[in-house]
XYZ file of C-alpha atoms in Angstrom:
752
model
C 108.547 205.220 123.663
C 108.948 205.338 120.059
C 108.346 208.666 118.131
C 104.770 207.793 116.515
C 104.199 208.008 112.753
C 101.836 209.828 110.431
C 99.039 207.599 111.821
C 99.219 209.459 115.052
C 96.822 212.018 113.500
C 94.216 209.511 112.272
C 90.838 209.135 114.165
C 90.844 205.150 113.437
C 91.320 203.005 116.242
C 93.036 200.595 113.532
C 95.012 202.828 112.726
C 95.980 204.266 115.848
C 97.004 200.701 117.020
C 100.150 201.044 114.294
C 100.942 204.658 115.184
C 104.004 203.614 117.130
C 105.165 201.034 114.624
C 108.710 201.557 113.575
C 107.253 201.132 109.830
C 107.152 205.053 108.542
C 103.090 204.326 107.753
C 101.055 206.941 105.621
C 97.317 206.927 105.533
C 95.866 206.668 102.230
C 96.176 209.769 100.144
C 97.708 212.071 97.902
C 100.964 212.378 99.926
C 102.096 208.840 99.974
C 101.524 208.074 96.139
C 103.331 211.509 95.444
C 106.633 210.392 97.510
C 106.233 206.999 95.835
C 106.257 208.549 92.596
C 109.140 211.156 93.599
C 111.501 208.430 94.920
C 110.611 205.990 92.359
C 109.441 203.408 94.989
C 106.687 200.569 94.937
C 104.037 200.963 97.542
C 103.098 198.348 100.289
C 99.756 198.370 101.354
C 98.215 196.916 104.458
C 94.727 196.709 104.865
C 92.833 194.994 108.367
C 90.571 196.150 110.977
C 90.682 196.537 114.543
C 89.404 193.396 116.159
C 91.179 190.864 113.242
C 93.220 188.790 115.277
C 95.771 188.206 112.660
C 96.106 191.609 111.764
C 97.575 191.881 115.560
C 99.759 189.503 115.181
C 101.403 190.631 111.834
C 101.761 193.875 113.643
C 103.613 192.261 116.431
C 105.792 189.596 114.688
C 106.267 191.849 111.523
C 105.504 195.662 111.756
C 106.923 195.892 115.331
C 110.329 194.688 114.306
C 112.836 197.223 113.557
C 114.459 194.848 111.223
C 111.735 194.351 108.883
C 110.480 197.750 109.369
C 114.054 198.908 108.013
C 113.524 196.869 104.865
C 109.905 198.612 104.145
C 111.073 201.928 104.971
C 114.080 201.668 102.880
C 112.649 200.098 99.923
C 108.943 201.147 99.658
C 106.594 203.706 100.769
C 103.715 202.300 103.190
C 100.293 202.545 103.359
C 97.831 201.406 106.500
C 94.079 201.481 105.532
C 91.311 200.279 107.652
C 89.019 198.505 105.670
C 85.662 199.040 107.610
C 86.680 203.119 107.114
C 87.494 202.168 102.970
C 85.828 199.595 102.010
C 86.439 200.616 98.244
C 89.744 200.151 98.635
C 89.253 196.946 100.161
C 87.281 195.370 97.525
C 89.456 196.648 94.866
C 92.944 195.163 96.486
C 91.256 191.860 97.943
C 90.063 191.495 94.219
C 94.006 191.068 93.550
C 94.704 189.177 96.724
C 92.314 186.403 95.376
C 93.566 186.419 91.946
C 96.885 186.295 92.619
C 96.924 183.912 95.995
C 94.106 181.945 95.553
C 92.077 182.892 98.771
C 91.294 186.243 100.777
C 91.644 187.441 103.895
C 92.980 189.746 106.682
C 95.575 191.241 107.061
C 95.612 192.046 103.747
C 99.348 192.476 101.838
C 99.598 194.450 98.393
C 102.715 195.423 96.746
C 101.765 197.667 93.783
C 103.508 200.010 91.516
C 103.153 204.372 92.425
C 100.360 204.305 90.153
C 98.151 201.739 92.688
C 98.375 199.012 89.949
C 99.001 195.379 92.261
C 101.875 193.028 91.234
C 102.096 190.713 94.297
C 99.579 190.201 96.622
C 98.739 188.095 99.895
C 97.514 188.016 103.244
C 99.268 187.120 106.526
C 103.128 186.261 106.463
C 105.171 184.850 109.237
C 107.980 187.384 109.960
C 110.705 185.657 107.923
C 108.834 184.638 105.030
C 107.382 188.608 104.905
C 110.985 189.659 105.134
C 112.257 187.805 102.417
C 109.233 188.343 99.941
C 109.966 192.094 100.715
C 113.579 191.851 99.820
C 112.758 189.773 96.647
C 109.754 192.161 95.509
C 112.169 195.586 95.983
C 114.847 193.684 94.139
C 112.496 192.523 91.480
C 111.226 196.033 91.176
C 114.781 197.733 90.465
C 116.229 195.320 88.442
C 113.060 193.669 86.352
C 111.236 196.867 86.402
C 109.526 195.973 82.889
C 108.379 192.780 83.488
C 106.796 193.714 87.253
C 105.096 196.519 85.558
C 103.891 194.320 82.507
C 102.435 191.955 85.470
C 100.980 195.201 87.076
C 99.087 196.178 83.898
C 97.642 192.767 83.499
C 96.380 191.996 86.877
C 95.098 195.746 87.120
C 93.058 195.028 83.536
C 91.642 191.853 85.234
C 90.769 193.648 88.492
C 88.698 196.176 86.746
C 86.618 193.454 84.614
C 85.989 192.023 87.761
C 85.028 194.267 90.426
C 83.097 196.205 87.857
C 81.108 192.897 86.934
C 81.543 193.406 83.574
C 83.216 189.989 82.471
C 79.986 188.468 81.132
C 76.363 189.214 79.674
C 74.849 190.615 82.993
C 71.258 191.406 81.819
C 68.070 188.884 81.972
C 64.424 188.956 82.593
C 64.095 188.522 86.355
C 61.581 185.474 87.543
C 60.737 184.716 91.024
C 60.525 180.871 89.996
C 64.477 181.281 90.647
C 63.680 180.245 94.003
C 63.061 177.045 93.521
C 66.992 177.214 92.345
C 67.970 178.946 95.424
C 66.425 176.537 97.697
C 67.813 173.755 95.978
C 71.492 175.483 96.299
C 70.773 175.850 100.092
C 69.574 172.288 100.757
C 72.942 170.952 98.964
C 74.999 173.208 100.956
C 72.952 172.939 104.610
C 74.473 171.028 107.330
C 71.831 168.963 108.709
C 73.621 168.062 111.996
C 75.168 171.182 113.080
C 72.886 173.739 111.139
C 74.532 176.482 109.002
C 75.826 176.170 105.239
C 78.929 174.530 104.434
C 81.917 173.197 106.406
C 84.396 174.716 108.658
C 85.010 177.815 108.908
C 81.617 178.625 109.429
C 79.831 181.784 109.471
C 76.411 183.055 110.519
C 74.387 182.817 107.274
C 73.107 186.431 107.789
C 71.848 187.754 104.578
C 70.259 183.955 104.353
C 67.649 184.463 107.059
C 65.103 187.110 105.546
C 64.880 184.941 102.439
C 64.491 181.796 104.239
C 61.821 183.348 106.675
C 59.753 185.068 103.918
C 59.690 182.000 102.138
C 58.452 180.186 105.192
C 56.026 182.661 106.022
C 54.323 183.388 102.812
C 54.706 180.374 101.138
C 54.838 177.961 104.226
C 57.929 176.478 102.966
C 58.991 173.733 105.478
C 62.409 173.624 104.489
C 63.077 177.212 104.633
C 61.989 177.202 107.897
C 63.888 174.275 109.395
C 66.873 175.469 107.795
C 66.815 178.652 109.391
C 65.707 177.280 112.921
C 67.890 174.401 112.804
C 71.066 176.591 112.329
C 69.585 179.405 115.069
C 69.114 176.523 117.610
C 72.821 175.168 116.987
C 74.258 178.712 117.040
C 72.446 179.539 120.303
C 73.717 176.351 121.755
C 77.359 176.702 120.480
C 80.547 179.016 121.900
C 79.719 181.556 119.168
C 77.152 182.787 121.517
C 78.614 184.830 124.224
C 76.394 182.710 127.029
C 77.532 184.940 129.848
C 77.287 188.489 128.319
C 75.190 187.903 125.148
C 75.473 188.918 121.422
C 77.530 186.614 119.131
C 81.191 186.247 118.551
C 82.556 186.366 114.199
C 82.503 183.182 113.259
C 83.613 179.506 114.098
C 86.493 177.622 112.884
C 84.766 174.454 113.513
C 81.444 172.953 112.005
C 79.907 172.482 115.320
C 80.057 176.188 116.391
C 82.164 175.555 119.426
C 85.188 177.507 118.816
C 84.924 180.965 117.559
C 87.226 183.822 116.452
C 86.152 185.809 119.926
C 85.484 189.376 117.846
C 81.937 190.890 117.955
C 81.028 192.795 115.049
C 77.774 195.059 115.355
C 76.976 193.929 112.103
C 76.389 190.353 112.778
C 74.612 191.267 116.201
C 71.971 193.662 114.355
C 71.275 190.990 111.451
C 71.021 187.842 114.279
C 69.063 190.272 116.698
C 66.460 190.547 113.535
C 66.799 186.753 112.751
C 66.108 185.702 116.616
C 63.262 188.341 116.806
C 61.586 187.085 113.541
C 61.892 183.038 114.539
C 60.122 184.237 117.793
C 57.482 185.879 115.655
C 56.756 183.031 113.258
C 57.006 180.404 115.815
C 55.992 181.746 119.090
C 58.927 179.878 121.216
C 59.985 182.121 123.741
C 64.064 181.049 123.746
C 64.508 183.001 120.399
C 62.958 185.914 122.013
C 65.357 185.177 124.948
C 68.436 185.242 122.743
C 67.398 188.210 120.812
C 67.274 190.107 124.226
C 70.442 189.071 125.256
C 71.738 190.394 121.992
C 70.279 193.625 122.513
C 71.185 193.928 126.054
C 74.874 193.361 125.389
C 74.578 196.106 122.293
C 72.784 198.952 124.613
C 75.197 197.965 127.601
C 78.471 197.894 125.620
C 78.259 199.369 122.249
C 76.735 202.413 122.828
C 78.824 205.616 122.388
C 78.314 209.245 122.993
C 74.738 210.411 122.098
C 73.964 206.897 121.857
C 74.924 205.937 118.398
C 76.822 202.277 118.132
C 80.527 201.543 118.315
C 81.622 198.990 115.317
C 83.395 196.145 116.739
C 84.814 194.552 119.967
C 88.188 192.936 119.687
C 89.119 189.112 120.247
C 92.126 189.714 122.310
C 92.631 191.144 125.632
C 96.278 191.023 127.570
C 97.819 189.699 124.168
C 95.666 186.486 124.187
C 92.676 185.729 121.944
C 89.486 184.883 124.008
C 91.026 185.390 127.463
C 88.263 187.851 128.404
C 85.284 185.324 127.293
C 86.949 181.934 128.520
C 87.094 180.353 131.951
C 89.091 178.111 134.353
C 87.292 175.728 136.296
C 88.875 177.385 139.371
C 87.784 180.698 138.035
C 84.217 179.881 137.934
C 84.224 178.330 141.538
C 85.936 181.290 142.824
C 82.640 183.006 141.563
C 79.900 180.937 142.367
C 78.678 178.879 145.573
C 80.141 175.470 145.290
C 76.720 173.748 144.528
C 75.646 176.328 141.952
C 79.038 176.123 140.215
C 78.640 172.341 139.947
C 75.527 172.702 138.258
C 76.743 175.538 135.852
C 79.538 173.288 134.860
C 77.257 170.405 134.222
C 74.870 172.411 131.945
C 77.594 174.588 130.520
C 80.073 171.727 129.259
C 82.983 173.102 131.777
C 85.877 170.597 132.082
C 88.826 170.556 134.669
C 91.180 170.543 131.988
C 89.232 172.887 129.695
C 87.532 172.855 126.262
C 89.567 175.753 124.406
C 91.928 174.565 122.037
C 94.393 176.791 120.651
C 93.532 177.013 116.877
C 97.185 176.845 115.147
C 98.156 173.674 117.495
C 95.126 171.954 118.744
C 96.393 171.709 122.279
C 93.904 172.135 125.186
C 94.661 175.683 126.767
C 93.056 174.493 130.433
C 90.264 177.032 129.559
C 86.579 176.734 128.852
C 84.457 178.289 126.031
C 80.986 178.207 128.156
C 78.605 176.435 125.905
C 75.400 174.321 126.073
C 75.633 170.715 125.263
C 72.004 170.605 125.165
C 68.898 172.534 125.137
C 68.119 173.832 128.490
C 64.746 172.001 128.617
C 66.318 168.858 127.396
C 68.780 169.196 130.588
C 66.367 169.963 133.085
C 64.562 166.451 132.234
C 67.788 164.694 132.558
C 68.500 166.237 136.186
C 64.666 165.885 137.179
C 64.231 169.805 137.261
C 61.417 171.881 135.724
C 62.908 173.917 133.175
C 61.907 177.148 135.055
C 63.857 176.348 137.944
C 67.110 175.306 135.859
C 66.587 178.735 133.882
C 66.297 180.760 137.308
C 69.730 179.097 138.740
C 71.593 179.376 135.424
C 70.270 183.222 135.007
C 71.747 183.900 138.463
C 74.801 182.581 137.631
C 75.412 183.929 134.371
C 74.875 187.084 136.109
C 77.572 186.523 138.762
C 79.922 185.420 136.216
C 79.394 189.001 134.195
C 79.806 190.703 136.843
C 83.382 189.021 137.775
C 84.110 189.275 134.181
C 83.356 192.812 133.875
C 86.680 193.406 136.171
C 88.882 191.658 133.562
C 91.083 193.994 131.357
C 88.283 194.355 128.439
C 89.561 193.805 124.869
C 89.628 197.080 122.851
C 86.327 198.279 121.546
C 86.658 200.209 117.871
C 84.345 203.000 118.849
C 84.024 204.603 115.464
C 80.390 204.820 114.318
C 79.625 203.919 110.637
C 76.496 204.997 109.196
C 75.388 201.882 107.044
C 76.350 199.370 109.977
C 74.294 201.608 112.430
C 71.459 201.431 109.984
C 71.565 197.682 110.255
C 71.330 198.019 113.959
C 68.604 200.800 113.797
C 66.528 198.197 111.272
C 66.813 195.413 114.146
C 66.099 197.119 117.029
C 62.712 198.987 115.622
C 61.849 195.743 114.590
C 62.298 193.667 117.887
C 60.451 196.907 119.761
C 57.062 196.123 117.850
C 57.631 192.324 117.696
C 59.180 191.959 121.389
C 56.952 194.544 122.463
C 59.692 196.755 124.001
C 59.473 200.404 123.320
C 62.953 201.048 124.765
C 64.230 199.185 121.639
C 62.469 201.743 119.357
C 63.840 204.586 121.489
C 67.366 203.448 121.147
C 66.665 203.123 117.185
C 65.582 206.990 117.128
C 68.389 208.042 119.061
C 70.781 206.681 117.128
C 69.155 207.833 113.791
C 68.842 211.275 115.244
C 72.691 211.349 115.683
C 73.406 210.267 112.497
C 71.009 212.330 110.569
C 72.714 215.516 112.816
C 76.175 214.940 113.019
C 76.878 212.727 109.988
C 75.833 215.003 106.992
C 77.775 217.332 105.203
C 76.685 220.619 104.109
C 75.580 219.802 100.648
C 73.207 216.892 102.379
C 75.441 213.716 101.863
C 75.865 211.325 104.255
C 79.330 210.688 105.897
C 80.549 207.087 106.751
C 82.401 207.620 109.405
C 82.360 209.559 112.967
C 84.666 209.390 115.921
C 86.150 211.759 118.586
C 84.123 214.782 117.402
C 84.826 214.245 113.682
C 82.733 212.984 110.723
C 84.423 212.369 107.491
C 84.731 209.762 104.393
C 82.005 210.721 102.052
C 79.124 207.562 102.531
C 79.193 204.526 100.577
C 76.121 202.988 98.562
C 75.690 200.538 101.348
C 75.317 203.290 103.841
C 72.674 204.924 102.272
C 70.949 201.935 101.393
C 71.281 200.223 105.255
C 70.708 203.439 107.065
C 67.316 204.222 104.507
C 66.113 200.508 105.461
C 66.612 201.455 109.141
C 64.653 204.535 108.862
C 61.954 203.312 107.202
C 61.712 200.248 109.822
C 61.692 203.199 112.132
C 58.577 204.714 110.242
C 56.820 201.338 110.325
C 57.650 201.122 114.035
C 56.419 204.480 115.288
C 54.279 205.728 112.238
C 56.625 209.169 112.387
C 56.286 210.565 108.705
C 59.615 212.477 109.420
C 61.423 208.893 109.266
C 59.691 207.884 105.996
C 60.824 211.088 104.507
C 64.540 210.946 105.457
C 64.582 207.304 104.273
C 63.082 208.383 100.684
C 65.592 211.447 101.054
C 68.278 208.782 101.513
C 67.138 206.531 98.280
C 66.706 209.750 96.095
C 70.646 210.947 96.685
C 71.610 207.327 96.205
C 69.681 207.417 93.201
C 71.588 210.563 91.923
C 74.869 209.808 93.099
C 75.340 206.247 92.439
C 73.173 205.184 89.836
C 75.327 204.058 86.372
C 73.166 204.828 83.598
C 75.523 202.796 81.336
C 75.246 199.444 83.020
C 72.149 199.679 84.512
C 72.887 199.621 88.247
C 74.396 200.761 91.156
C 78.084 201.424 91.602
C 79.671 201.448 95.415
C 81.232 204.882 95.051
C 80.156 208.149 93.797
C 81.895 210.549 91.556
C 83.284 212.809 94.107
C 84.653 209.422 96.202
C 88.661 208.806 95.318
C 89.308 207.728 91.946
C 90.843 204.036 92.451
C 91.438 201.303 89.637
C 87.912 200.782 89.091
C 84.589 201.677 90.459
C 82.981 198.518 92.144
C 79.402 197.224 91.286
C 78.682 194.504 93.773
C 76.536 191.274 92.880
C 77.137 188.777 95.421
C 76.427 189.474 99.677
C 79.296 188.774 102.218
C 78.291 189.052 105.903
C 76.164 191.985 105.362
C 74.048 192.695 101.877
C 75.825 193.935 98.945
C 75.424 197.375 97.807
C 73.251 196.540 94.954
C 70.925 194.161 96.879
C 70.645 196.407 100.162
C 69.308 199.289 97.552
C 66.840 196.963 95.677
C 65.519 195.788 99.321
C 65.297 199.514 100.207
C 63.392 200.721 96.901
C 61.116 197.564 96.726
C 59.993 198.295 100.227
C 59.732 201.983 99.606
C 57.598 201.294 96.443
C 55.459 198.636 98.934
C 54.821 201.400 101.385
C 54.324 204.445 99.307
C 53.320 203.516 95.984
C 55.883 205.518 93.852
C 56.703 203.544 90.702
C 60.101 205.130 90.465
C 61.227 203.082 93.398
C 59.915 200.170 92.092
C 61.371 200.947 88.297
C 64.796 201.166 89.688
C 64.458 198.133 91.700
C 63.571 196.067 88.911
C 66.205 197.765 86.974
C 69.005 196.484 89.259
C 67.467 193.072 89.010
C 67.310 192.985 85.419
C 70.840 194.433 84.885
C 72.259 191.607 87.423
C 70.109 188.568 86.468
C 72.831 186.586 85.156
C 75.074 186.433 88.160
C 71.943 185.973 90.235
C 70.805 183.185 88.350
C 73.819 181.003 88.162
C 74.499 181.918 91.808
C 71.163 182.347 93.686
C 72.698 181.286 97.040
C 74.891 184.261 96.961
C 72.739 186.724 95.924
C 70.259 186.495 98.915
C 69.507 190.262 99.128
C 68.797 190.469 95.608
C 66.784 187.474 95.794
C 64.880 189.091 98.796
C 64.216 192.308 96.609
C 62.946 190.166 94.084
C 60.584 188.527 96.329
C 59.184 192.032 97.738
C 58.604 193.043 94.566
C 57.089 190.251 92.466
C 56.509 187.422 95.329
C 53.237 187.657 95.181
C 53.117 186.155 92.017
C 53.982 182.843 93.509
C 51.567 180.416 95.471
C 53.924 177.616 96.471
C 57.534 176.970 96.113
C 58.111 176.174 92.548
C 60.656 173.087 91.935
C 64.211 173.344 90.809
C 64.868 174.085 86.944
C 61.828 175.718 86.273
C 63.717 178.734 85.560
C 66.347 177.632 82.856
C 69.740 177.736 84.320
C 72.394 179.668 82.731
C 75.452 177.530 84.221
C 76.817 175.120 81.693
C 76.594 171.552 83.695
C 78.780 169.047 83.141
C 77.083 166.485 85.389
C 79.832 166.369 87.657
C 80.564 167.771 91.247
C 82.794 170.686 89.363
C 81.079 173.516 87.166
C 83.045 174.785 84.487
C 82.128 178.199 83.195
C 83.859 180.604 80.589
C 83.625 184.436 80.723
C 84.864 186.717 78.172
C 86.147 189.741 79.156
C 87.964 192.813 78.023
C 91.719 191.965 77.260
C 90.982 187.877 78.077
C 89.069 185.082 79.101
C 88.502 184.038 82.697
C 87.450 180.297 83.459
C 85.674 179.856 86.472
C 85.519 176.448 88.495
C 82.767 176.217 91.127
C 83.262 172.540 93.060
C 80.805 171.449 95.464
C 81.732 170.818 99.042
C 84.097 168.129 99.730
C 85.458 167.827 96.411
C 88.335 169.331 94.690
C 90.530 169.270 91.537
C 94.322 169.052 90.983
C 96.588 171.872 90.057
C 97.690 172.682 87.011
C 101.172 171.623 87.872
C 103.447 169.069 89.920
C 100.652 166.695 90.083
C 101.678 162.991 90.595
C 101.509 160.812 87.711
C 98.544 158.789 88.603
C 96.491 161.834 88.844
C 95.527 164.371 85.802
C 96.314 167.996 86.141
C 93.871 170.678 85.458
C 94.474 172.140 81.503
C 93.132 174.948 79.646
C 93.474 174.894 76.071
C 92.376 178.216 73.995
C 91.595 178.489 70.461
C 89.282 180.639 68.552
C 87.970 181.452 64.842
C 89.555 184.698 64.946
C 93.036 185.781 64.879
C 93.705 185.922 68.754
C 96.951 184.845 70.377
C 96.215 183.562 73.862
C 98.884 183.838 76.738
C 99.441 181.077 79.396
C 96.436 180.435 81.865
C 97.307 182.407 84.963
C 96.649 179.968 88.018
C 96.628 181.163 91.153
C 98.778 179.490 94.151
C 97.188 175.930 94.848
C 96.324 174.527 98.445
C 98.119 171.412 99.248
C 96.872 167.779 99.819
C 99.026 165.058 101.809
C 97.541 161.811 100.319
C 98.696 158.299 101.907
C 99.163 157.368 97.975
C 101.612 159.870 97.473
C 105.026 160.835 98.969
C 104.906 164.378 97.990
C 101.665 167.093 98.580
C 99.225 167.220 95.975
C 98.431 170.730 94.459
C 94.530 171.048 94.772
C 91.947 173.524 94.392
C 88.695 173.698 96.310
C 85.583 175.808 96.500
C 85.870 178.344 93.572
C 88.873 178.621 91.404
C 89.170 181.459 88.686
C 91.709 181.408 85.892
C 92.485 183.990 83.746
C 93.701 183.392 80.469
C 95.085 186.893 78.237
C 94.939 187.614 75.000
C 98.549 189.123 74.407
C 97.813 189.848 70.436
C 96.050 190.102 67.864
C 96.737 189.114 64.249
C 95.239 190.204 61.018
C 91.597 190.859 61.307
C 89.561 189.946 58.570
C 86.151 189.540 60.244
C 85.023 191.064 63.749
C 82.668 188.293 64.975
C 83.433 184.728 65.603
C 83.978 181.903 68.495
C 86.382 181.778 71.367
C 86.680 178.034 72.238
C 88.043 176.461 75.465
C 88.944 172.970 75.975
C 89.305 172.594 79.860
C 90.126 168.953 81.421
C 89.877 168.252 85.157
C 89.931 165.721 87.451
C 87.393 165.603 90.272
C 88.447 164.229 93.505
C 87.473 164.029 97.206
C 90.191 163.511 99.962
C 90.102 159.748 99.527
C 89.430 159.045 96.004
C 89.086 160.303 92.396
C 86.326 160.251 89.593
C 87.653 159.705 86.045
C 88.837 163.036 84.350
C 86.769 164.660 82.483
C 86.739 167.129 79.343
C 84.467 170.326 79.035
C 84.120 172.264 75.640
C 83.019 175.825 75.818
C 81.886 178.323 73.016
C 81.277 181.475 73.226
C 80.401 183.984 70.296
C 82.369 187.368 70.344
C 82.807 190.546 68.552
C 85.810 192.366 68.511
C 86.203 196.164 69.951
C 89.276 197.213 68.386
C 90.821 200.180 70.099
C 93.293 202.844 68.526
């Protein structure tokens, strides 16, 4: 076996997976940056996580290839990062990927200067393309150094504005009537057929469920309730649910929730366990409780590590194949189940002789089956002339036999590192379920995990640590760790009435206020002063698969204020909402956790769900399916396009003559000299009417227009104007092109 590289001394399972690569990997740290400085080499940064399928693919294709390793080792200093250990690094450089590549994802591939300033970034690359990119960038760094450095400086300037959320006027007066706009956005994106929001790939809307259920319970919103329940019902039928072993996979590659990426994350299952439990509490329908109990059964069986804390994730791949552990051939099922039961099971769970599992890249059937329900069990029972109870009893027996057979297979890798914030989510979920489902065992499991973290993941100064594995706790905790663990402990207090949990929740909140509050910008940053100093300190506004740092913290503070009546907590929660109000108001659907905090603080002022538009939207409207905004940043302007589902706009170049390219023309009453707009690479669309693929942008597009010079200044205030032309299209037809004029008042702040 090849001699291990430096990653052999790390604790992260993801880094250890790469410890025997021929690439001369470094972990993130001073040693790597000092070598890059000393040898005058750029840095190649690769970021991923242990259960990421495409991370495994790129490792096998590129990082295990001696030829590609030689290119990297000769020309770069190579750094490997586990994004789950270091979300601060991931946040900053993912912004670079999104700006430069137009989309994000993992594995993340970033080329940067020895100072850590990125000049090229993307995600997965096939091996030949990756080798070509590496050679070209190494050559550019040696032969066109100043051009590369200038590009890196410009990109870094944009990143510093974006991740710190300083590119627009943020402040405003929070108003709970925004909930009308929130529900309108949710309705617009809701898939009424298959549940969920948006099209494929489809992710569980984890952070939306608490808001939707709050509105259903407190304001009798039938819309909110039905969107939540329809989504939970559809997910419970689909292949995204592990019907044999319990729990949910990460996301679905299709709109029907059938074909998942098979990794399982602690965070998803914590939040979905909470959601199914809450659905049961609100409706009394037992099938929601059953799904929740299956989630917790899987968690307690397969995700507990030493002293009863919880592991982070389980991989998608086993024996070199994604999904092999979870899928079945008809023959495999017939070997396990008696013939009559096998026939019934295959009918109920849509098992076919030729399989239903299609390989994602080719669409070809693999001969294997993703077990899923074609309809609710009670409906299938009626079709078969059986009672629901009789069918469920037979299916429960079949699932147990298949689970025992599956446990004999080679299992996927479990990432057994313990993360403080992720455990906090599961602690909160279990404590809540213990009360609603009347199961003291869940509360006990939550308490055991909480004791583990408070005993083993706190340093000598009382600060929380992010990660524990193999006897070592390390990495200063981030804002999300304090906020999510604090919420878990507060839920434990409400489940047990044990005052010690409340005291610990308050201690974590107080510590977070002391270490993470940014007084200048009136919100929380993700890293404290004692963390590594990176290109910028991230201030999160919008949620992803978990609540953003400010949203999680605002919810904790709002709950503490409700429980204790201590005004300091309500004061800080309100200050977060006030300082971030503009982006919340512009995109409430992406701000679930902050909206939830607002409802916890001031929702009592509402007697019913308000109509959309009662709170004036700050989003300039074109009356089109494309919304265009202008944000003033330090060093330039950002033009932001938000496109409704099913619509796109054309690229800026290489557009067929019959279509209109997207154009941005800048002017100002101040002596500003604007550079060319920085469009990220577009997607492509092949249409029947065009011989060549059409460059297009979908979803959200951010274009940065840098200010490259300033003439003689005679006044420090004036207007910046953007004239934006775009043509909204669907995949089959185009609307007339539209031109939007945007104007912002600005004041120059010259330095030096």
